Coordinates of C-alpha atoms in Angstrom, one line a residue:
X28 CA 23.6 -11.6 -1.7
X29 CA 20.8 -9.7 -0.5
X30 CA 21.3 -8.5 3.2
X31 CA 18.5 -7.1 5.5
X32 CA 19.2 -3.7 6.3
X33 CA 21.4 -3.1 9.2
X34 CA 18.6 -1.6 10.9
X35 CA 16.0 -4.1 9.8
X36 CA 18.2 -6.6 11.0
X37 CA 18.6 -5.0 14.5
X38 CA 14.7 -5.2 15.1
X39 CA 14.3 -8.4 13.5
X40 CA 16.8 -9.9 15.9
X41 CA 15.8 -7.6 19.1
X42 CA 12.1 -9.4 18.8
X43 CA 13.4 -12.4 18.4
X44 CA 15.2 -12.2 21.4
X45 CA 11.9 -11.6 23.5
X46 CA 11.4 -15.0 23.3
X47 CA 13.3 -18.9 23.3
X48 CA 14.4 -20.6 20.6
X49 CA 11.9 -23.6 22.1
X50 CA 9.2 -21.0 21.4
X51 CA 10.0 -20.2 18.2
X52 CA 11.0 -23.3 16.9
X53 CA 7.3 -24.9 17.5
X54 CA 6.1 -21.8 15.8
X55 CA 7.9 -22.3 12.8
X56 CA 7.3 -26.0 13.0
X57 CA 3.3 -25.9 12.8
X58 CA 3.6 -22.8 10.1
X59 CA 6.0 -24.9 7.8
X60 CA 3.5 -27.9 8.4
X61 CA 0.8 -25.9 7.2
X62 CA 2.2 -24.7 4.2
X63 CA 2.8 -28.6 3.1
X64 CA -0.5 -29.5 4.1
X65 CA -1.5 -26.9 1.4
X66 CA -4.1 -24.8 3.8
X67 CA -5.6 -21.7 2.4
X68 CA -4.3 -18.4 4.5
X69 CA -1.8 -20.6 6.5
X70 CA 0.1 -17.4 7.7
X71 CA -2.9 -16.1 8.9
X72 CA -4.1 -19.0 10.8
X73 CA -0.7 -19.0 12.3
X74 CA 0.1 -15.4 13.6
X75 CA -2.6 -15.7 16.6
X76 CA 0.5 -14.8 19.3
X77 CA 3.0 -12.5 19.8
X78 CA 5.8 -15.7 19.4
X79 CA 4.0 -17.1 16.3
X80 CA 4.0 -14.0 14.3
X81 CA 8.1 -13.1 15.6
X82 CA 8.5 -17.0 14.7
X83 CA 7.1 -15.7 11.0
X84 CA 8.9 -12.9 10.6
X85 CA 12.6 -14.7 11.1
X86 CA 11.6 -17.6 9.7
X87 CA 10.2 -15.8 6.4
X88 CA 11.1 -11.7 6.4
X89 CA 14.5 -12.1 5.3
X90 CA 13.6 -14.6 2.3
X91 CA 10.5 -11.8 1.0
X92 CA 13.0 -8.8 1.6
X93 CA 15.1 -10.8 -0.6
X94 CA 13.0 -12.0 -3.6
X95 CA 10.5 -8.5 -3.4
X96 CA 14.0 -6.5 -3.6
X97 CA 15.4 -8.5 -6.8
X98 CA 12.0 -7.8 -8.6
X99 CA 12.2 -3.9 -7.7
X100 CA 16.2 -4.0 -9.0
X101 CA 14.2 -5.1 -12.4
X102 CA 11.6 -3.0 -12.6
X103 CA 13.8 -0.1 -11.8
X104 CA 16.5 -0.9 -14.4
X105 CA 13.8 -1.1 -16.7
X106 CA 12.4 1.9 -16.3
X107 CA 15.0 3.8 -14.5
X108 CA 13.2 6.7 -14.7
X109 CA 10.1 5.5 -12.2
X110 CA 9.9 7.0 -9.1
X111 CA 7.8 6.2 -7.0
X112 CA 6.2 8.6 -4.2
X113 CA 3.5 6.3 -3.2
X114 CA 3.4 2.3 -2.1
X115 CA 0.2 0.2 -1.0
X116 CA 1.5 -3.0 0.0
X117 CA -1.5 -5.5 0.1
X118 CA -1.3 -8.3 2.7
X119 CA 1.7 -7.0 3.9
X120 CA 3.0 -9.4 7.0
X121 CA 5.4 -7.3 9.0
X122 CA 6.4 -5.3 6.0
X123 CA 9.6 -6.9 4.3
X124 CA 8.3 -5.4 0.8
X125 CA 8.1 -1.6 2.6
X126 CA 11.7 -1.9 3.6
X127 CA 12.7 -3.4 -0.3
X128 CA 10.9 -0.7 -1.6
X129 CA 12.4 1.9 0.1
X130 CA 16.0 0.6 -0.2
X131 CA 14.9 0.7 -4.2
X132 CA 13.4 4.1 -4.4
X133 CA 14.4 6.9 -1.7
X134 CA 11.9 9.0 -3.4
X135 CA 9.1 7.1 -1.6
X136 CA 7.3 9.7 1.1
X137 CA 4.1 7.8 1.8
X138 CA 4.0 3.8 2.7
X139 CA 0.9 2.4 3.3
X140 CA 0.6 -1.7 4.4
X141 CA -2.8 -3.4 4.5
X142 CA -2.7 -6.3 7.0
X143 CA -5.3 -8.7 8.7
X144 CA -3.5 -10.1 11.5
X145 CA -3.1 -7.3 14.3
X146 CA 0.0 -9.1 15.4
X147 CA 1.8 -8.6 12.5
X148 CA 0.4 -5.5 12.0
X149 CA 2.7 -4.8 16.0
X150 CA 5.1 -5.8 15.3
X151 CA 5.7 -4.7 11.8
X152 CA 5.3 -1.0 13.6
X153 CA 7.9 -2.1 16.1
X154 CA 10.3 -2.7 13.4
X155 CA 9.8 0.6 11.5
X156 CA 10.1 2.6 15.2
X157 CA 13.9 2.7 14.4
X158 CA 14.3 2.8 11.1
X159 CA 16.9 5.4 10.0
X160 CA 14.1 6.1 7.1
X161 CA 12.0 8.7 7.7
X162 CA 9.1 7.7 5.4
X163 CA 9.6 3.8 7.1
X164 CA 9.1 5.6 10.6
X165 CA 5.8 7.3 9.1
X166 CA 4.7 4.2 7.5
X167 CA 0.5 3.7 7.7
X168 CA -0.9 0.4 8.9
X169 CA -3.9 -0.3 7.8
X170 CA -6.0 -3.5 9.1
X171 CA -8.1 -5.4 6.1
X172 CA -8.5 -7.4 3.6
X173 CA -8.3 -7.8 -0.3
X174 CA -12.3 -6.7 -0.6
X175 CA -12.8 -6.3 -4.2
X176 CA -16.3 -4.8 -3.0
X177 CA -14.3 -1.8 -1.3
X178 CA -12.3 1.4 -2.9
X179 CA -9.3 0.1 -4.4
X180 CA -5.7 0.9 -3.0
X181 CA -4.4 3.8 -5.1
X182 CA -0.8 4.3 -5.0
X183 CA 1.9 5.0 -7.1
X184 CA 3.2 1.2 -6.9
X185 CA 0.6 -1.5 -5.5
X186 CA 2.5 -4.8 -4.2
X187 CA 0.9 -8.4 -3.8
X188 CA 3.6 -10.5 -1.8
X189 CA 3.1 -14.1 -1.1
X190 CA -0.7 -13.9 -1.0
X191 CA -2.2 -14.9 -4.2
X192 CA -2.1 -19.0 -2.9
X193 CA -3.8 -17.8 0.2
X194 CA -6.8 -16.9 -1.5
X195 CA -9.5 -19.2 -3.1
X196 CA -8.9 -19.6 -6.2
X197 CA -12.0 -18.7 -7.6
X198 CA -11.4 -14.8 -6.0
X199 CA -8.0 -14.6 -7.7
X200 CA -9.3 -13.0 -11.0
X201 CA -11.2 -10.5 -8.9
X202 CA -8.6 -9.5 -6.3
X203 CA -6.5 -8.7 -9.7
X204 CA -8.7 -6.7 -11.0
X205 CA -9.1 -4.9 -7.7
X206 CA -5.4 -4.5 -7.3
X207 CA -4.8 -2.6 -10.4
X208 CA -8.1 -0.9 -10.6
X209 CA -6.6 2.3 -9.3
X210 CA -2.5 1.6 -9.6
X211 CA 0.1 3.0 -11.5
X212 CA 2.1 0.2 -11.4
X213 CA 1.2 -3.4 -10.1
X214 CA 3.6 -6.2 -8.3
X215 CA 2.9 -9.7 -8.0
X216 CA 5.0 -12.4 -6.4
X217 CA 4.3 -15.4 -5.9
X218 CA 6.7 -19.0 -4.7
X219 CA 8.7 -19.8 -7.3
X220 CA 7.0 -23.5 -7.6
X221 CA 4.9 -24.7 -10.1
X222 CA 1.9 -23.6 -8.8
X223 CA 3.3 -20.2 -8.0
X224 CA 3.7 -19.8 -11.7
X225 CA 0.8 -20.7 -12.8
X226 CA -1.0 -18.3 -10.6
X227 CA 1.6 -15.9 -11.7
X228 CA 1.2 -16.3 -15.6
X229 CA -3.0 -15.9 -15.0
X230 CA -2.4 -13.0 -13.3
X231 CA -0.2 -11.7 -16.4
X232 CA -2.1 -12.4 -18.8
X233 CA -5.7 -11.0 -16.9
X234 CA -3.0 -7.2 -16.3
X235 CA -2.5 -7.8 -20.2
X236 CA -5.9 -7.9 -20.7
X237 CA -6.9 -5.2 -18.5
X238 CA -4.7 -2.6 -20.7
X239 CA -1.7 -2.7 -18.3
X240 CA 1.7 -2.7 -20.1
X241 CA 4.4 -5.8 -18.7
X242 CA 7.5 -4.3 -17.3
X243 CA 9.4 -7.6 -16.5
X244 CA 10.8 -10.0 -16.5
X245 CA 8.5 -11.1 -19.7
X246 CA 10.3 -9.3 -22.7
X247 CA 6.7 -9.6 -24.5
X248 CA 3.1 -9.6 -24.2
X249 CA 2.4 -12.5 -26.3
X250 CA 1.2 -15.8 -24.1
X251 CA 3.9 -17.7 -22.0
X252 CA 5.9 -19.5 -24.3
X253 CA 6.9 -22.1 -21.1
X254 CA 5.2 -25.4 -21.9
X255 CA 2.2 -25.4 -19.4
X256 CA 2.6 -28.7 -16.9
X257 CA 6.3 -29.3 -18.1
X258 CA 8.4 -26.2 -16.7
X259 CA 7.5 -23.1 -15.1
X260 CA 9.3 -19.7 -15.4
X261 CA 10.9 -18.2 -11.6
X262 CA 13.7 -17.1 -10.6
X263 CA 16.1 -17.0 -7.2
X264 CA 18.0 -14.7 -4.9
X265 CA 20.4 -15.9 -2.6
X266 CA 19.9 -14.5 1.1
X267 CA 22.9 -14.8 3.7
X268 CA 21.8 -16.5 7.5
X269 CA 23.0 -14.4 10.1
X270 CA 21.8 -13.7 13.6
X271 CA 18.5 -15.0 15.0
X272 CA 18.0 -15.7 11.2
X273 CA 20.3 -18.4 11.2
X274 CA 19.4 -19.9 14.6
X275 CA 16.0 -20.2 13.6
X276 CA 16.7 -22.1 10.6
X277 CA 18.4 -24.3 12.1
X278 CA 20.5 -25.1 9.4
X279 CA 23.9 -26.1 8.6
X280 CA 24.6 -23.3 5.7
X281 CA 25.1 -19.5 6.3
X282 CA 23.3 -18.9 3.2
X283 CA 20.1 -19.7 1.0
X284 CA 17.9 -19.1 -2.2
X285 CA 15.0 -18.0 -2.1
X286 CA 13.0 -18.7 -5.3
X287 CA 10.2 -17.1 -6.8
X288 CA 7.5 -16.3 -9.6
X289 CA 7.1 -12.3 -10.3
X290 CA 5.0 -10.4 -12.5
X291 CA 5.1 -6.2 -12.9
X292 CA 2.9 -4.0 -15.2
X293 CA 2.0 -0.8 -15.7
X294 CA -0.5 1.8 -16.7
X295 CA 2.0 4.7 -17.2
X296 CA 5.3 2.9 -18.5
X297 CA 5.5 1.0 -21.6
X298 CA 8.4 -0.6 -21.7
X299 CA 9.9 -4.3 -22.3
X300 CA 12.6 -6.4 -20.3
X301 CA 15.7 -7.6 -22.1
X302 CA 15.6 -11.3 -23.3
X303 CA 16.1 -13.6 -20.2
X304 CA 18.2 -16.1 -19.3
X305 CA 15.7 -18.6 -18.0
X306 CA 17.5 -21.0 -16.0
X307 CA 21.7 -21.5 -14.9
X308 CA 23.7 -21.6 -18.1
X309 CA 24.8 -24.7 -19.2
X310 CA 29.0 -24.2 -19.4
X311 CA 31.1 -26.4 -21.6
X312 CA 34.6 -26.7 -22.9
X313 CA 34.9 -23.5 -25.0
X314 CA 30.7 -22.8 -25.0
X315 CA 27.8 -22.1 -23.1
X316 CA 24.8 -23.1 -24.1
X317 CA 22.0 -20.3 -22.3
X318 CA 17.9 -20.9 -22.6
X319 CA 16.3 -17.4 -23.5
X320 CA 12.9 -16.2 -23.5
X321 CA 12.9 -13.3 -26.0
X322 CA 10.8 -10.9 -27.4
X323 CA 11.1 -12.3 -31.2
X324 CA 11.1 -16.1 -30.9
X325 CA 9.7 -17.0 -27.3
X326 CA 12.3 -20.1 -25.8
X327 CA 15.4 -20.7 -27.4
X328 CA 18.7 -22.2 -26.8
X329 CA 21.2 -20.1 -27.8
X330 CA 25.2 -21.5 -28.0
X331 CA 27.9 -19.2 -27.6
X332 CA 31.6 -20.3 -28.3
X333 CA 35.2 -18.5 -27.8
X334 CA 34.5 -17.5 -31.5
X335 CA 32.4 -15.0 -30.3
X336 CA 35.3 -13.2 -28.3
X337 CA 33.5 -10.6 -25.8
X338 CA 30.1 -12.0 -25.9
X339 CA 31.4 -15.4 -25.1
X340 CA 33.2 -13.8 -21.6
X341 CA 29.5 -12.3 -21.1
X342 CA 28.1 -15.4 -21.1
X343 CA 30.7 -17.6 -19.1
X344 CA 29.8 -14.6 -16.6
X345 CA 26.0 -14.8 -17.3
X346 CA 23.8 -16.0 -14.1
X347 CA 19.7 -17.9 -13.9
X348 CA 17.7 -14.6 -15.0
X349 CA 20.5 -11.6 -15.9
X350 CA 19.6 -10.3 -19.8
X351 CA 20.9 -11.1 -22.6
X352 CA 23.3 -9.8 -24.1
X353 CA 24.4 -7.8 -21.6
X354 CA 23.8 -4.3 -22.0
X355 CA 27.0 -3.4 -23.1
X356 CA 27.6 -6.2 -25.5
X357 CA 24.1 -5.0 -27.4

């Protein structure tokens, strides 16, 4: 599972704490009613208090640490040499993607978040205060917004968390373009819905377009082999509940997944992901049955039985987007 730092988790819970579970609860209620209603920049219009935005941040930071850490873990085991010295992170929050990127790549020295809501932009410095990191401590926060009229962030690594579906979608294209304008290397996550893909797969293919090189999880450059309007390509990372975390869920289990679209390019680093498994292998007596998207064919189902020895052990282990074959079965 992917756990919080232990001194993320300290501040998380400490500003929760500043306030009662009544409180927060109606925070989260009219956030989570938002996002269903399908409003543009719902965080935004949300994290107008001091409660509101410490509502957000238990309610969501855990789940974005979560899935922005799982896509760092790929880029950085496919191109282990990457090491980052420099991060913009656009539309930030309370910067979950600072502390995933650190815990990916101590050779970070310079953070930078970009943030419109001043709130979030507190307490996001609150958190950092104690951070055993000294690059988290020294962390930059920087109000604005994605202006595709202004300089372009220039960084090492430039992150886009969450935010695409907050903008219009007629700016999307643009604030793309913008994004990598100046970048090294480019993040992009978006929910792992439908819609999140779709904004996901434009967004690869526009980095495509604009000369960047995809990293992962695509293991080609060719269009999305996924039938548009029938499935969509995401993945998930599963997130334990503990402390305020857990009481502001509100829920029964002590664990969740969090599940999300991702794309990551390049300008320096040409290299491809693995094939993918694309979704939880299908185990039977003596097979497993495992969809791929690969760099030769695009989709296909690929059937491994105890005749295959090894490989068929790797794939009874094989989990919803680990490559394939393992490396050491290659």
């Amino acid at each position: 599972m992917a756990t919080l730092p232990d001194d993320l988790q300290s501040a998380l819970d400490g500003a929760l704490r500043r306030f009662s579970q009544q409180d927060l609860s109606r925070s989260v209620d009219r956030l989570i009613s938002r996002y269903r209603e399908g409003r543009a920049a719902a965080a935004e219009v949300i994290l107008q208090s001091e409660v509101d935005v410490a509502a957000y941040a238990g309610y969501r930071m855990p789940a974005t640490f979560a899935a922005v850490r799982a896509v760092f873990a790929e880029v950085a085991a496919v191109v282990p040499e990457f090491a980052p010295r420099t991060l913009v992170d656009v539309g930030g929050g309370t910067g979950a993607a600072l502390w995933a990127a650190q815990d990916t790549w101590p050779s970070l020295v310079d953070l930078t978040v970009v943030e419109q809501a001043p709130h979030a932009v507190a307490l996001g410095k609150r958190l950092v205060a104690g951070a055993r990191e000294p690059a988290l401590r020294g962390a930059t926060w920087r109000h604005g917004l994605i202006d595709p009229g202004a300089p372009a962030p220039r960084a090492d690594l430039v992150t886009l968390s969450y935010v695409l579906g907050e903008l219009p979608e007629h700016t999307r294209a643009d604030a793309v373009r913008w994004l990598a304008r100046e970048a090294d290397t480019v993040v992009l996550i978006e929910p792992g819905t439908p819609a999140g893909y779709e904004r996901i797969v434009a967004a690869r293919d526009l980095l495509v377009e604009l000369g960047l090189s995809l990293l992962a999880p695509c293991p080609h450059e060719r269009e999305c082999p996924i039938p548009r309007g029938q499935d969509w390509c995401h993945f998930a990372a599963r997130l334990p509940r503990v402390g305020a975390h857990r009481l502001i869920k509100e829920g029964t289990l002590n664990f969740e997944d969090e599940k999300f679209s991702y794309v990551a390019a390049s300008r320096t680093w040409s290299r491809r992901s693995a094939n993918r498994v694309l979704r939880h292998p299908l185990k039977r007596k003596g097979m497993v049955v495992l969809r791929l998207c690969t760099g030769e064919d695009g989709l296909e189902d690929t059937t491994v039985s105890k005749r295959h020895g090894d490989l068929y052990r790797a794939a009874r282990d094989a989990k919803w987007g680990d490559e394939w074959p393992p490396a050491d079965q290659d």
